[in-house]
Short mmCIF file of C-alpha atoms in Angstrom, two decimals:
data_model
loop_
_atom_site.label_atom_id
_atom_site.label_comp_id
_atom_site.label_asym_id
_atom_site.label_seq_id
_atom_site.Cartn_x
_atom_site.Cartn_y
_atom_site.Cartn_z
CA MET A 1 83.04 80.17 107.08
CA GLN A 2 84.40 83.21 108.88
CA PRO A 3 82.23 85.06 111.37
CA SER A 4 80.33 88.03 109.96
CA ARG A 5 82.21 91.31 110.15
CA LYS A 6 79.11 93.12 111.30
CA GLY A 7 78.62 90.50 113.95
CA VAL A 8 74.89 91.07 114.16
CA THR A 9 73.16 88.37 116.16
CA ALA A 10 69.81 87.02 115.08
CA MET A 11 68.36 88.30 118.34
CA LYS A 12 66.41 91.47 117.57
CA ARG A 13 66.77 92.71 121.13
CA GLY A 14 69.95 94.53 120.02
CA MET A 15 72.49 94.98 122.78
CA GLY A 16 70.45 94.35 125.91
CA ALA A 17 70.05 90.67 126.80
CA THR A 18 71.54 88.12 129.13
CA LEU A 19 70.41 84.59 128.32
CA LEU A 20 71.43 81.53 130.30
CA MET A 21 70.03 78.04 129.93
CA GLY A 22 70.42 74.36 130.34
CA GLY A 23 73.52 73.72 132.46
CA VAL A 24 74.35 70.55 134.35
CA VAL A 25 75.34 71.80 137.78
CA LEU A 26 77.39 69.67 140.15
CA GLY A 27 78.39 70.47 143.73
CA ALA A 28 76.54 71.97 146.65
CA LEU A 29 74.18 74.75 145.62
CA GLN A 30 74.04 76.26 149.08
CA MET A 31 71.74 79.25 148.79
CA ALA A 32 68.31 80.18 150.07
CA ALA A 33 66.43 80.07 146.78
CA PRO A 34 62.60 80.16 146.90
CA TRP A 35 62.35 77.09 144.64
CA VAL A 36 64.09 74.90 147.23
CA GLN A 37 60.76 74.75 149.08
CA GLY A 38 58.85 74.21 145.85
CA ALA A 39 57.71 77.80 145.55
CA GLU A 40 56.95 79.06 142.05
CA PRO A 41 57.99 82.53 140.96
CA THR A 42 54.94 84.75 140.94
CA GLN A 43 56.11 86.70 137.89
CA ALA A 44 57.69 85.70 134.63
CA LEU A 45 59.67 88.91 134.80
CA LYS A 46 61.41 90.08 137.99
CA GLN A 47 63.13 93.41 138.36
CA ILE A 48 66.42 93.42 140.27
CA LYS A 49 68.25 96.72 140.58
CA ASN A 50 68.56 97.92 136.96
CA TYR A 51 68.13 94.47 135.38
CA THR A 52 65.20 92.10 134.90
CA VAL A 53 65.14 88.31 134.84
CA SER A 54 62.90 86.34 132.48
CA THR A 55 62.85 83.47 129.99
CA ALA A 56 63.41 83.72 126.25
CA PRO A 57 63.54 81.47 123.17
CA VAL A 58 66.92 80.06 122.21
CA GLU A 59 66.50 79.02 118.59
CA GLN A 60 68.35 82.11 117.43
CA LEU A 61 71.48 80.93 119.20
CA HIS A 62 72.10 77.98 116.89
CA LEU A 63 75.35 78.21 114.96
CA ASP A 64 76.91 75.53 112.78
CA PRO A 65 80.53 74.65 113.54
CA PRO A 66 82.85 77.00 111.67
CA LYS A 67 84.45 75.87 108.45
CA LEU A 68 88.21 76.15 108.25
CA PRO A 69 90.24 77.07 105.19
CA ASP A 70 91.77 74.17 103.31
CA LEU A 71 95.33 73.81 104.63
CA SER A 72 96.33 70.88 102.43
CA GLY A 73 97.98 73.05 99.78
CA TYR A 74 100.55 74.66 102.08
CA THR A 75 103.38 72.19 101.56
CA ALA A 76 107.06 72.02 100.70
CA GLN A 77 106.09 70.79 97.24
CA ALA A 78 103.89 73.83 96.69
CA VAL A 79 106.75 76.13 97.71
CA GLU A 80 109.16 74.30 95.41
CA ALA A 81 106.79 74.99 92.52
CA LYS A 82 107.07 78.72 93.18
CA ILE A 83 110.85 78.86 92.69
CA ASP A 84 111.86 80.20 89.27
CA ARG A 85 115.43 79.16 88.45
CA SER A 86 115.22 80.04 84.76
CA ARG A 87 116.97 83.42 85.08
CA LYS A 88 120.40 83.57 86.70
CA GLY A 89 120.78 86.56 88.99
CA ARG A 90 123.83 88.66 89.76
CA VAL A 91 125.57 89.62 93.00
CA VAL A 92 126.92 93.15 93.52
CA VAL A 93 128.08 95.27 96.47
CA ARG A 94 126.79 98.84 96.78
CA ARG A 95 126.67 101.62 99.33
CA MET A 96 123.72 101.35 101.72
CA LEU A 97 122.85 105.04 101.32
CA GLN A 98 119.98 106.01 98.98
CA GLN A 99 118.62 102.46 98.73
CA ASP A 100 114.84 102.15 99.21
CA ALA A 101 115.07 98.75 100.86
CA LEU A 102 117.53 100.08 103.46
CA LYS A 103 116.19 103.55 104.29
CA ASP A 104 114.57 102.39 107.51
CA PHE A 105 117.92 101.16 108.79
CA ILE A 106 120.16 104.12 107.90
CA GLY A 107 117.78 106.99 108.67
CA GLY A 108 119.16 109.31 111.34
CA ASN A 109 122.72 109.54 112.55
CA GLU A 110 122.32 106.89 115.25
CA ARG A 111 121.36 104.02 112.95
CA LEU A 112 123.85 105.03 110.26
CA ARG A 113 126.55 105.19 112.93
CA GLU A 114 125.77 101.55 113.81
CA TRP A 115 126.84 100.31 110.36
CA VAL A 116 129.77 102.74 110.02
CA LYS A 117 131.15 101.44 113.32
CA ARG A 118 130.71 97.77 112.41
CA GLN A 119 132.10 98.12 108.88
CA GLN A 120 134.73 100.74 109.82
CA GLY A 121 133.79 102.98 106.93
CA MET A 122 130.86 104.07 104.80
CA PRO A 123 128.57 101.03 104.96
CA ASN A 124 128.00 98.67 102.04
CA ALA A 125 125.47 95.91 101.41
CA ILE A 126 125.28 92.88 99.15
CA PHE A 127 122.55 93.11 96.49
CA ILE A 128 121.03 90.15 94.65
CA GLU A 129 119.47 91.32 91.40
CA GLY A 130 117.94 90.17 88.15
CA GLY A 131 117.05 86.55 88.89
CA HIS A 132 117.75 83.44 90.98
CA VAL A 133 120.77 83.21 93.31
CA THR A 134 121.98 80.64 95.87
CA PRO A 135 124.45 81.06 98.77
CA ALA A 136 127.07 79.21 96.71
CA ASP A 137 126.66 81.85 93.98
CA ILE A 138 127.23 84.64 96.50
CA ALA A 139 130.34 82.94 97.90
CA ARG A 140 131.83 82.60 94.40
CA ALA A 141 131.16 86.25 93.61
CA LEU A 142 132.54 87.92 96.76
CA PRO A 143 135.69 87.93 98.88
CA ASP A 144 135.70 86.13 102.23
CA SER A 145 135.73 89.47 104.05
CA GLN A 146 132.18 90.05 102.78
CA PHE A 147 130.69 86.56 102.38
CA SER A 148 132.33 83.16 102.77
CA GLU A 149 131.72 79.43 102.97
CA THR A 150 133.37 78.71 106.30
CA GLU A 151 132.89 74.96 106.01
CA LYS A 152 131.02 72.83 103.53
CA GLY A 153 127.44 74.09 103.30
CA VAL A 154 127.93 76.72 106.04
CA TYR A 155 127.91 80.34 104.87
CA LEU A 156 128.65 83.55 106.76
CA ALA A 157 127.45 86.97 105.59
CA ARG A 158 129.54 89.86 106.93
CA LEU A 159 127.48 92.58 105.23
CA PRO A 160 123.76 93.31 105.08
CA LEU A 161 122.16 91.43 102.22
CA VAL A 162 119.28 92.69 100.04
CA VAL A 163 117.17 90.55 97.67
CA ALA A 164 116.02 93.07 95.04
CA HIS A 165 112.46 93.35 93.78
CA ASP A 166 113.28 91.44 90.56
CA ALA A 167 115.30 88.69 92.23
CA SER A 168 115.08 85.59 94.43
CA LEU A 169 117.43 84.02 96.94
CA GLU A 170 117.10 80.28 97.57
CA ILE A 171 118.62 78.91 100.77
CA ASP A 172 117.93 75.20 100.37
CA LYS A 173 119.00 71.92 101.96
CA GLU A 174 122.45 72.20 100.35
CA THR A 175 123.01 75.04 102.82
CA ARG A 176 123.48 73.53 106.28
CA ASP A 177 123.49 76.98 107.92
CA PHE A 178 123.18 80.53 106.58
CA ARG A 179 124.76 82.77 109.20
CA LEU A 180 124.49 86.53 109.64
CA SER A 181 127.42 88.09 111.50
CA GLN A 182 126.44 90.08 114.57
CA GLU A 183 129.82 91.77 114.88
CA ARG A 184 129.78 93.00 111.28
CA GLY A 185 126.16 94.18 111.40
CA SER A 186 124.74 91.76 108.86
CA PHE A 187 120.98 91.45 108.30
CA LEU A 188 118.71 90.14 105.56
CA VAL A 189 116.24 92.27 103.58
CA ASN A 190 113.81 90.68 101.15
CA ASP A 191 112.38 93.01 98.53
CA GLY A 192 111.66 90.18 96.09
CA LYS A 193 111.33 86.47 96.87
CA LEU A 194 113.20 84.62 99.60
CA PHE A 195 113.09 80.85 100.08
CA VAL A 196 114.53 79.05 103.11
CA THR A 197 113.81 75.34 102.69
CA GLY A 198 115.23 72.47 104.70
CA SER A 199 118.00 74.65 106.09
CA LYS A 200 119.03 76.93 108.95
CA LEU A 201 119.13 80.72 109.26
CA THR A 202 121.15 81.91 112.26
CA ALA A 203 122.22 85.21 113.78
CA TRP A 204 125.87 84.38 114.48
CA ARG A 205 128.26 85.72 117.12
CA GLU A 206 131.65 85.15 115.52
CA GLN A 207 133.59 85.76 118.72
CA ASP A 208 131.76 82.98 120.56
CA LYS A 209 131.31 80.74 117.52
CA SER A 210 127.65 80.36 118.52
CA PRO A 211 124.23 81.82 117.81
CA ALA A 212 123.85 85.42 118.98
CA TRP A 213 121.76 84.43 122.01
CA PHE A 214 119.73 87.26 123.53
CA ARG A 215 121.54 89.37 126.13
CA LYS A 216 119.77 92.76 126.28
CA PRO A 217 117.02 94.52 124.29
CA GLU A 218 119.11 97.31 122.77
CA GLU A 219 121.99 95.11 121.59
CA PHE A 220 122.03 94.78 117.81
CA ARG A 221 121.29 91.31 116.50
CA PRO A 222 120.84 90.38 112.85
CA PHE A 223 117.24 90.26 111.61
CA LEU A 224 115.10 89.40 108.60
CA VAL A 225 112.59 91.84 107.11
CA SER A 226 110.42 91.17 104.04
CA TRP A 227 109.05 94.38 102.50
CA GLY A 228 105.94 95.43 100.56
CA GLY A 229 105.40 93.44 97.37
CA SER A 230 107.68 90.65 98.56
CA GLU A 231 107.10 86.94 99.22
CA LEU A 232 108.82 85.01 102.04
CA TYR A 233 108.79 81.22 102.30
CA ILE A 234 110.37 79.37 105.23
CA VAL A 235 109.81 75.61 105.17
CA ALA A 236 111.17 72.79 107.34
CA SER A 237 113.93 75.05 108.66
CA THR A 238 115.31 76.34 111.95
CA VAL A 239 115.66 80.10 112.48
CA THR A 240 117.60 81.24 115.55
CA SER A 241 118.39 84.40 117.56
CA LEU A 242 117.17 87.17 115.26
CA GLY A 243 116.10 90.66 116.26
CA TYR A 244 116.39 93.38 118.87
CA ASP A 245 114.42 96.39 120.14
CA ASN A 246 114.49 98.67 117.11
CA SER A 247 111.99 99.50 114.37
CA LYS A 248 111.42 96.75 111.78
CA SER A 249 114.35 94.83 113.31
CA TYR A 250 112.31 92.53 115.52
CA GLY A 251 113.25 89.10 114.19
CA VAL A 252 111.28 87.62 111.28
CA SER A 253 109.05 90.40 109.89
CA ILE A 254 106.72 90.68 106.90
CA THR A 255 105.87 94.37 106.62
CA GLN A 256 104.67 96.99 104.22
CA TYR A 257 106.95 99.95 103.71
CA THR A 258 106.53 102.98 105.95
CA PRO A 259 103.69 105.27 104.78
CA GLY A 260 105.82 107.72 102.80
CA GLN A 261 107.69 105.02 100.92
CA ALA A 262 104.56 102.91 100.44
CA ALA A 263 102.78 105.83 98.77
CA ARG A 264 105.72 106.35 96.43
CA LEU A 265 106.57 102.73 95.63
CA LYS A 266 102.95 101.52 95.43
CA ARG A 267 103.84 97.96 96.37
CA ALA A 268 101.21 95.32 97.06
CA ALA A 269 100.78 93.97 100.57
CA PRO A 270 103.61 91.55 101.43
CA THR A 271 102.84 87.91 102.04
CA GLY A 272 104.46 84.56 102.76
CA TRP A 273 104.26 81.06 104.17
CA LEU A 274 106.08 79.92 107.29
CA ILE A 275 105.46 76.19 107.62
CA ASN A 276 106.84 73.25 109.62
CA SER A 277 109.77 75.26 110.98
CA GLU A 278 111.26 76.20 114.35
CA PHE A 279 111.79 79.77 115.59
CA VAL A 280 113.97 80.14 118.68
CA ASP A 281 115.26 83.09 120.76
CA HIS A 282 113.96 85.96 118.59
CA TRP A 283 113.01 89.39 119.93
CA TYR A 284 109.65 88.72 118.24
CA GLY A 285 109.22 85.19 116.90
CA PHE A 286 107.12 86.63 114.07
CA TYR A 287 105.85 90.14 113.27
CA CYS A 288 103.84 91.51 110.41
CA PHE A 289 102.43 94.93 109.44
CA GLU A 290 99.83 95.53 106.71
CA ALA A 291 100.46 92.01 105.40
CA GLU A 292 97.87 89.82 103.73
CA ASN A 293 97.20 86.10 103.40
CA VAL A 294 100.22 85.07 105.43
CA VAL A 295 100.21 81.38 106.45
CA ILE A 296 101.91 80.39 109.72
CA LYS A 297 101.35 76.65 109.95
CA GLY A 298 102.85 73.75 111.85
CA ASN A 299 105.72 75.70 113.41
CA THR A 300 107.29 75.68 116.87
CA TYR A 301 107.93 79.04 118.53
CA ARG A 302 109.94 78.53 121.69
CA ASP A 303 111.82 80.75 124.12
CA ASN A 304 111.27 83.96 122.19
CA ILE A 305 111.66 87.21 124.10
CA VAL A 306 108.64 89.55 123.78
CA TYR A 307 106.08 87.65 121.67
CA GLY A 308 105.89 84.32 119.92
CA ILE A 309 103.59 85.29 117.02
CA ASP A 310 102.62 88.99 116.65
CA PRO A 311 100.65 90.04 113.55
CA HIS A 312 100.05 93.78 113.76
CA ASP A 313 98.48 96.82 112.16
CA ARG A 314 95.92 96.25 109.43
CA SER A 315 97.03 92.77 108.45
CA ARG A 316 94.25 90.51 107.21
CA GLY A 317 93.41 87.07 105.90
CA LEU A 318 96.04 85.38 108.08
CA ILE A 319 96.09 81.66 108.88
CA ILE A 320 97.78 80.81 112.18
CA ALA A 321 97.27 77.07 112.50
CA GLU A 322 98.76 74.00 114.15
CA ASN A 323 101.62 75.87 115.79
CA THR A 324 103.15 75.20 119.21
CA VAL A 325 104.09 78.37 121.09
CA PHE A 326 105.71 78.29 124.50
CA GLY A 327 108.28 79.87 126.78
CA THR A 328 107.76 83.48 125.64
CA LYS A 329 109.70 85.45 128.24
CA LYS A 330 108.11 88.92 128.44
CA LYS A 331 104.56 88.90 127.07
CA HIS A 332 102.14 86.73 125.09
CA GLY A 333 102.37 83.54 123.09
CA ILE A 334 100.12 84.61 120.17
CA ILE A 335 98.76 88.15 119.82
CA ILE A 336 97.03 89.94 116.96
CA SER A 337 96.78 93.67 117.52
CA ARG A 338 95.40 96.81 115.90
CA GLU A 339 92.91 96.02 113.16
CA VAL A 340 94.12 92.53 112.32
CA ASP A 341 90.90 91.22 110.76
CA ASP A 342 89.35 88.29 108.89
CA SER A 343 91.85 85.74 110.18
CA TRP A 344 91.99 82.25 111.66
CA ILE A 345 93.80 81.19 114.86
CA VAL A 346 93.07 77.48 114.96
CA ASN A 347 94.42 74.21 116.35
CA ASN A 348 97.41 75.79 118.08
CA LYS A 349 98.98 74.86 121.41
CA THR A 350 100.17 77.83 123.47
CA PHE A 351 101.46 77.36 127.02
CA ASP A 352 103.97 78.51 129.63
CA ASN A 353 104.10 82.06 128.27
CA LYS A 354 104.82 84.99 130.59
CA LEU A 355 101.40 86.60 130.11
CA SER A 356 98.47 85.31 128.02
CA GLY A 357 98.36 82.36 125.66
CA ILE A 358 96.28 84.10 122.94
CA VAL A 359 95.35 87.80 122.75
CA ILE A 360 92.98 89.60 120.34
CA ASP A 361 93.72 93.31 120.76
CA ARG A 362 92.88 96.86 119.64
CA ASN A 363 89.95 96.68 117.28
CA SER A 364 90.83 93.37 115.63
CA VAL A 365 87.53 92.00 114.36
CA ASN A 366 85.92 89.14 112.44
CA ASN A 367 88.45 86.55 113.57
CA LEU A 368 87.95 82.87 114.42
CA VAL A 369 89.80 81.43 117.44
CA ALA A 370 88.99 77.73 117.43
CA TRP A 371 90.13 74.36 118.76
CA ASN A 372 93.23 75.75 120.43
CA GLU A 373 94.78 74.29 123.58
CA VAL A 374 95.71 77.17 125.88
CA TYR A 375 97.16 76.13 129.21
CA GLN A 376 99.55 76.95 132.05
CA ASN A 377 100.14 80.52 130.93
CA HIS A 378 101.16 82.96 133.65
CA ALA A 379 98.25 85.38 133.14
CA ASP A 380 95.02 84.73 131.19
CA GLY A 381 94.35 81.90 128.76
CA ILE A 382 92.56 83.83 125.99
CA THR A 383 92.27 87.61 126.28
CA LEU A 384 90.17 89.96 124.14
CA TYR A 385 90.83 93.68 124.55
CA GLU A 386 88.73 96.27 122.70
CA SER A 387 88.03 93.86 119.82
CA SER A 388 84.41 93.19 118.91
CA ASN A 389 82.74 90.66 116.62
CA ASN A 390 84.97 87.65 117.16
CA LEU A 391 84.10 83.95 117.49
CA LEU A 392 85.78 81.54 119.95
CA TRP A 393 84.85 77.92 119.31
CA GLY A 394 85.91 74.66 120.94
CA ASN A 395 89.00 75.94 122.73
CA LYS A 396 90.43 74.15 125.77
CA VAL A 397 91.56 76.78 128.26
CA LEU A 398 93.10 75.06 131.27
CA ASN A 399 95.09 75.88 134.39
CA ASN A 400 96.08 79.44 133.50
CA ALA A 401 97.20 81.63 136.40
CA ARG A 402 94.44 84.24 136.07
CA HIS A 403 91.24 84.16 134.03
CA GLY A 404 90.44 81.45 131.52
CA ILE A 405 88.77 83.72 128.95
CA ARG A 406 88.79 87.48 129.54
CA VAL A 407 86.73 89.95 127.48
CA ARG A 408 87.23 93.70 127.99
CA ASN A 409 85.42 96.55 126.21
CA SER A 410 84.29 94.27 123.39
CA VAL A 411 80.80 93.51 122.06
CA ASN A 412 79.31 90.56 120.19
CA ILE A 413 81.91 88.10 121.39
CA ARG A 414 80.58 84.60 120.71
CA LEU A 415 81.89 81.78 122.89
CA TYR A 416 80.74 78.38 121.62
CA GLU A 417 81.65 74.95 123.00
CA ASN A 418 84.70 76.14 124.93
CA LEU A 419 86.12 74.39 127.99
CA SER A 420 87.51 76.76 130.64
CA ALA A 421 88.69 74.80 133.66
CA ALA A 422 91.06 74.97 136.65
CA ASN A 423 92.07 78.57 135.97
CA GLY A 424 93.24 80.64 138.92
CA LEU A 425 90.42 83.19 138.89
CA THR A 426 87.30 83.29 136.68
CA GLY A 427 86.33 80.81 133.97
CA VAL A 428 84.92 83.58 131.77
CA LEU A 429 85.25 87.25 132.73
CA GLY A 430 83.53 90.11 130.92
CA HIS A 431 84.25 93.65 132.07
CA ILE A 432 84.57 97.27 131.05
CA LYS A 433 87.41 99.67 131.72
CA ASP A 434 87.91 103.38 131.09
CA LEU A 435 91.25 103.75 129.31
CA THR A 436 91.19 107.51 128.80
CA ASN A 437 93.66 108.26 131.58
CA THR A 438 96.20 105.65 130.54
CA ASP A 439 99.10 105.88 128.10
CA ARG A 440 96.81 104.63 125.32
CA ASP A 441 96.59 106.81 122.19
CA ILE A 442 92.79 107.14 122.01
CA GLU A 443 92.84 108.62 118.51
CA LEU A 444 94.91 105.73 117.18
CA ASP A 445 93.17 103.05 119.27
CA PRO A 446 89.59 104.18 120.08
CA PHE A 447 87.36 102.11 122.34
CA ASP A 448 83.89 101.94 123.86
CA ALA A 449 83.53 100.86 127.49
CA LYS A 450 80.90 98.25 126.59
CA VAL A 451 80.84 94.48 126.82
CA SER A 452 78.51 91.87 125.39
CA MET A 453 78.89 88.17 124.70
CA ILE A 454 77.10 84.93 123.88
CA LEU A 455 78.05 81.67 125.60
CA VAL A 456 76.67 78.47 124.11
CA GLY A 457 77.68 74.97 125.16
CA GLY A 458 80.99 74.03 126.65
CA LYS A 459 82.00 73.73 130.30
CA LEU A 460 83.17 76.02 133.09
CA ALA A 461 84.78 73.79 135.69
CA GLY A 462 86.82 74.21 138.85
CA ASN A 463 87.92 77.80 138.33
CA GLY A 464 89.33 79.56 141.38
CA SER A 465 86.94 82.42 142.11
CA SER A 466 83.85 81.98 139.89
CA PRO A 467 82.74 80.15 136.77
CA LEU A 468 81.42 83.35 135.27
CA SER A 469 81.57 87.07 136.01
CA ILE A 470 79.97 89.82 133.93
CA ASP A 471 80.40 93.50 134.73
CA SER A 472 77.67 95.90 133.45
CA PRO A 473 76.85 94.00 130.26
CA LEU A 474 74.96 95.36 127.32
CA SER A 475 74.30 91.78 126.22
CA VAL A 476 75.31 88.40 127.57
CA GLU A 477 73.55 85.28 126.34
CA LEU A 478 74.27 81.82 127.73
CA TYR A 479 72.73 78.55 126.65
CA ARG A 480 73.51 74.93 127.42
CA VAL A 481 76.61 75.75 129.48
CA GLU A 482 77.74 73.10 131.96
CA LEU A 483 78.98 74.28 135.37
CA LEU A 484 81.09 71.53 136.90
CA ALA A 485 83.17 70.83 139.99
CA PRO A 486 83.28 74.21 141.71
CA SER A 487 86.54 74.81 143.56
CA LYS A 488 84.80 76.57 146.45
CA SER A 489 83.25 74.47 149.21
CA THR A 490 80.21 76.74 149.14
CA GLY A 491 79.39 75.58 145.64
CA ILE A 492 78.88 77.53 142.44
CA SER A 493 78.60 81.28 142.73
CA PHE A 494 78.38 83.82 139.95
CA ALA A 495 80.04 87.22 140.18
CA GLY A 496 79.15 90.62 138.80
CA VAL A 497 75.63 91.18 137.47
CA LEU A 498 74.92 87.45 137.37
CA GLY A 499 75.74 87.15 141.06
CA GLU A 500 73.04 89.66 141.91
CA LYS A 501 70.48 87.46 140.17
CA GLN A 502 71.85 84.05 141.03
CA GLU A 503 68.70 82.69 142.71
CA GLU A 504 66.47 83.52 139.78
CA ILE A 505 69.00 82.26 137.24
CA LEU A 506 69.46 78.91 138.97
CA ASP A 507 65.71 78.52 139.44
CA LEU A 508 65.12 78.75 135.70
CA MET A 509 68.32 77.03 134.62
CA VAL A 510 68.39 74.07 137.03
CA ARG A 511 64.85 73.38 138.17
CA ARG A 512 62.78 74.57 135.25
CA LYS A 513 65.29 73.85 132.43
CA GLN A 514 64.42 77.11 130.75
CA ALA A 515 66.32 79.96 129.23
CA VAL A 516 67.24 82.92 131.38
CA LEU A 517 67.14 86.40 129.96
CA ILE A 518 68.69 89.20 132.01
CA ASP A 519 67.85 92.52 130.48
CA PRO A 520 68.76 96.07 131.48
CA VAL A 521 65.64 97.97 132.49
CA GLU A 522 66.40 100.69 129.98
CA THR A 523 66.36 98.22 127.10
CA GLN A 524 63.05 96.75 128.21
CA ALA A 525 61.52 100.20 128.17
CA GLU A 526 62.88 100.85 124.71
CA LEU A 527 61.46 97.56 123.41
CA GLN A 528 58.00 98.42 124.73
CA ASP A 529 57.97 101.77 122.95
#
């Protein structure tokens, strides 16, 4: 079951508690704590600066392991069943101007000039309409200057290609490679249904007779975009070298139309399945915008440029499962950003990415991040920025260059049964940051400089600077967390607010085996009223 959108904990203390209990602590605890001499605390509640330390019940912290969606139905056989071959489609060539599916790519003189230059005249596109079409059908219908079979089962498109709203294109195993010419400005637009099964889809540099490997961000490379109301299915295929730094031209994209067109066309949210495939050398390995129920399962994303997997604005109900994401050159392996809600990021491996392995960003809520292996990334393992009410369960976060799990300006973050070990800085970091004087659009991406989290179970082991650091929390609750093998010779030391109360915390946690509640003084006063 997904975590509750409201994210209300059973604790009726609201936002003002820090609870820590039950760890197994190894290493030298070298500190002058009163309990070392057998002294008992004289008060159940001690006031330290603006926080108090006490015990509290922990029954409310119980949470059953999350239930995952059934993934067994996302198969090649299920995709095959969706292909309707009963109506034969037609292939025509039309001017690109005044076509809804192409307006984003010909708007303004600069983008129109791109296609005029590459086609040496007013630009045309291939349209598939009225039913089912294969690459062989296109080759029979058009001259080689527009679309050709260059060798058996290898096709080259030298014009943009549009699958109309009432049509489908099937690129199946009979197609060894479906190539989009970089020199001629070819790209693929799906406004209906597109199937790539057991095949290859390649941005092709004719001059070099090779994929259009990335050279610079602004250089045009062919791309695939699947618009509002469309369905995209890529199964057991290899997709190579798509996308560049221009709107909706990022690589493989599933995206609703721009607001003006969406209001006029009234298309449903786009969707699709990308399963058991490989995505290599794209500007973005995957991007979506206002998409729903997209399944990204069992794929490999390697050596992509900016992101591996990047669901974006107001997408929901996504399943990102059992993927391997590595070698992203500029930013993160997997990131969901700006109100990407009600989704699952589960059982993925993400490693050796330039920044973080997994990022939850910009008010993306009610997501489950579970049982992922996140390791050897060049910044954090798992990062949450300004995204409240999310659940992290059973992740292994190992040997990342900076923090294992980092939580910024986010409340009700629940961390259950995670292992964060051998990371360069902190095992788990919670902090606040004022973003008002940055380049952030506060109206588009509002935030509160507040942090709260619950840690239950799991291990924090051998992290570089501290197992745990919390900066000015509204609520942090920890229970049954194991602190193992500190990397410092001085033994385990907390940072932030917990560091200020370390003696009292360890007294209750280690010697007395009780819960520890660290409460802001202001909240205690409110509770007494």
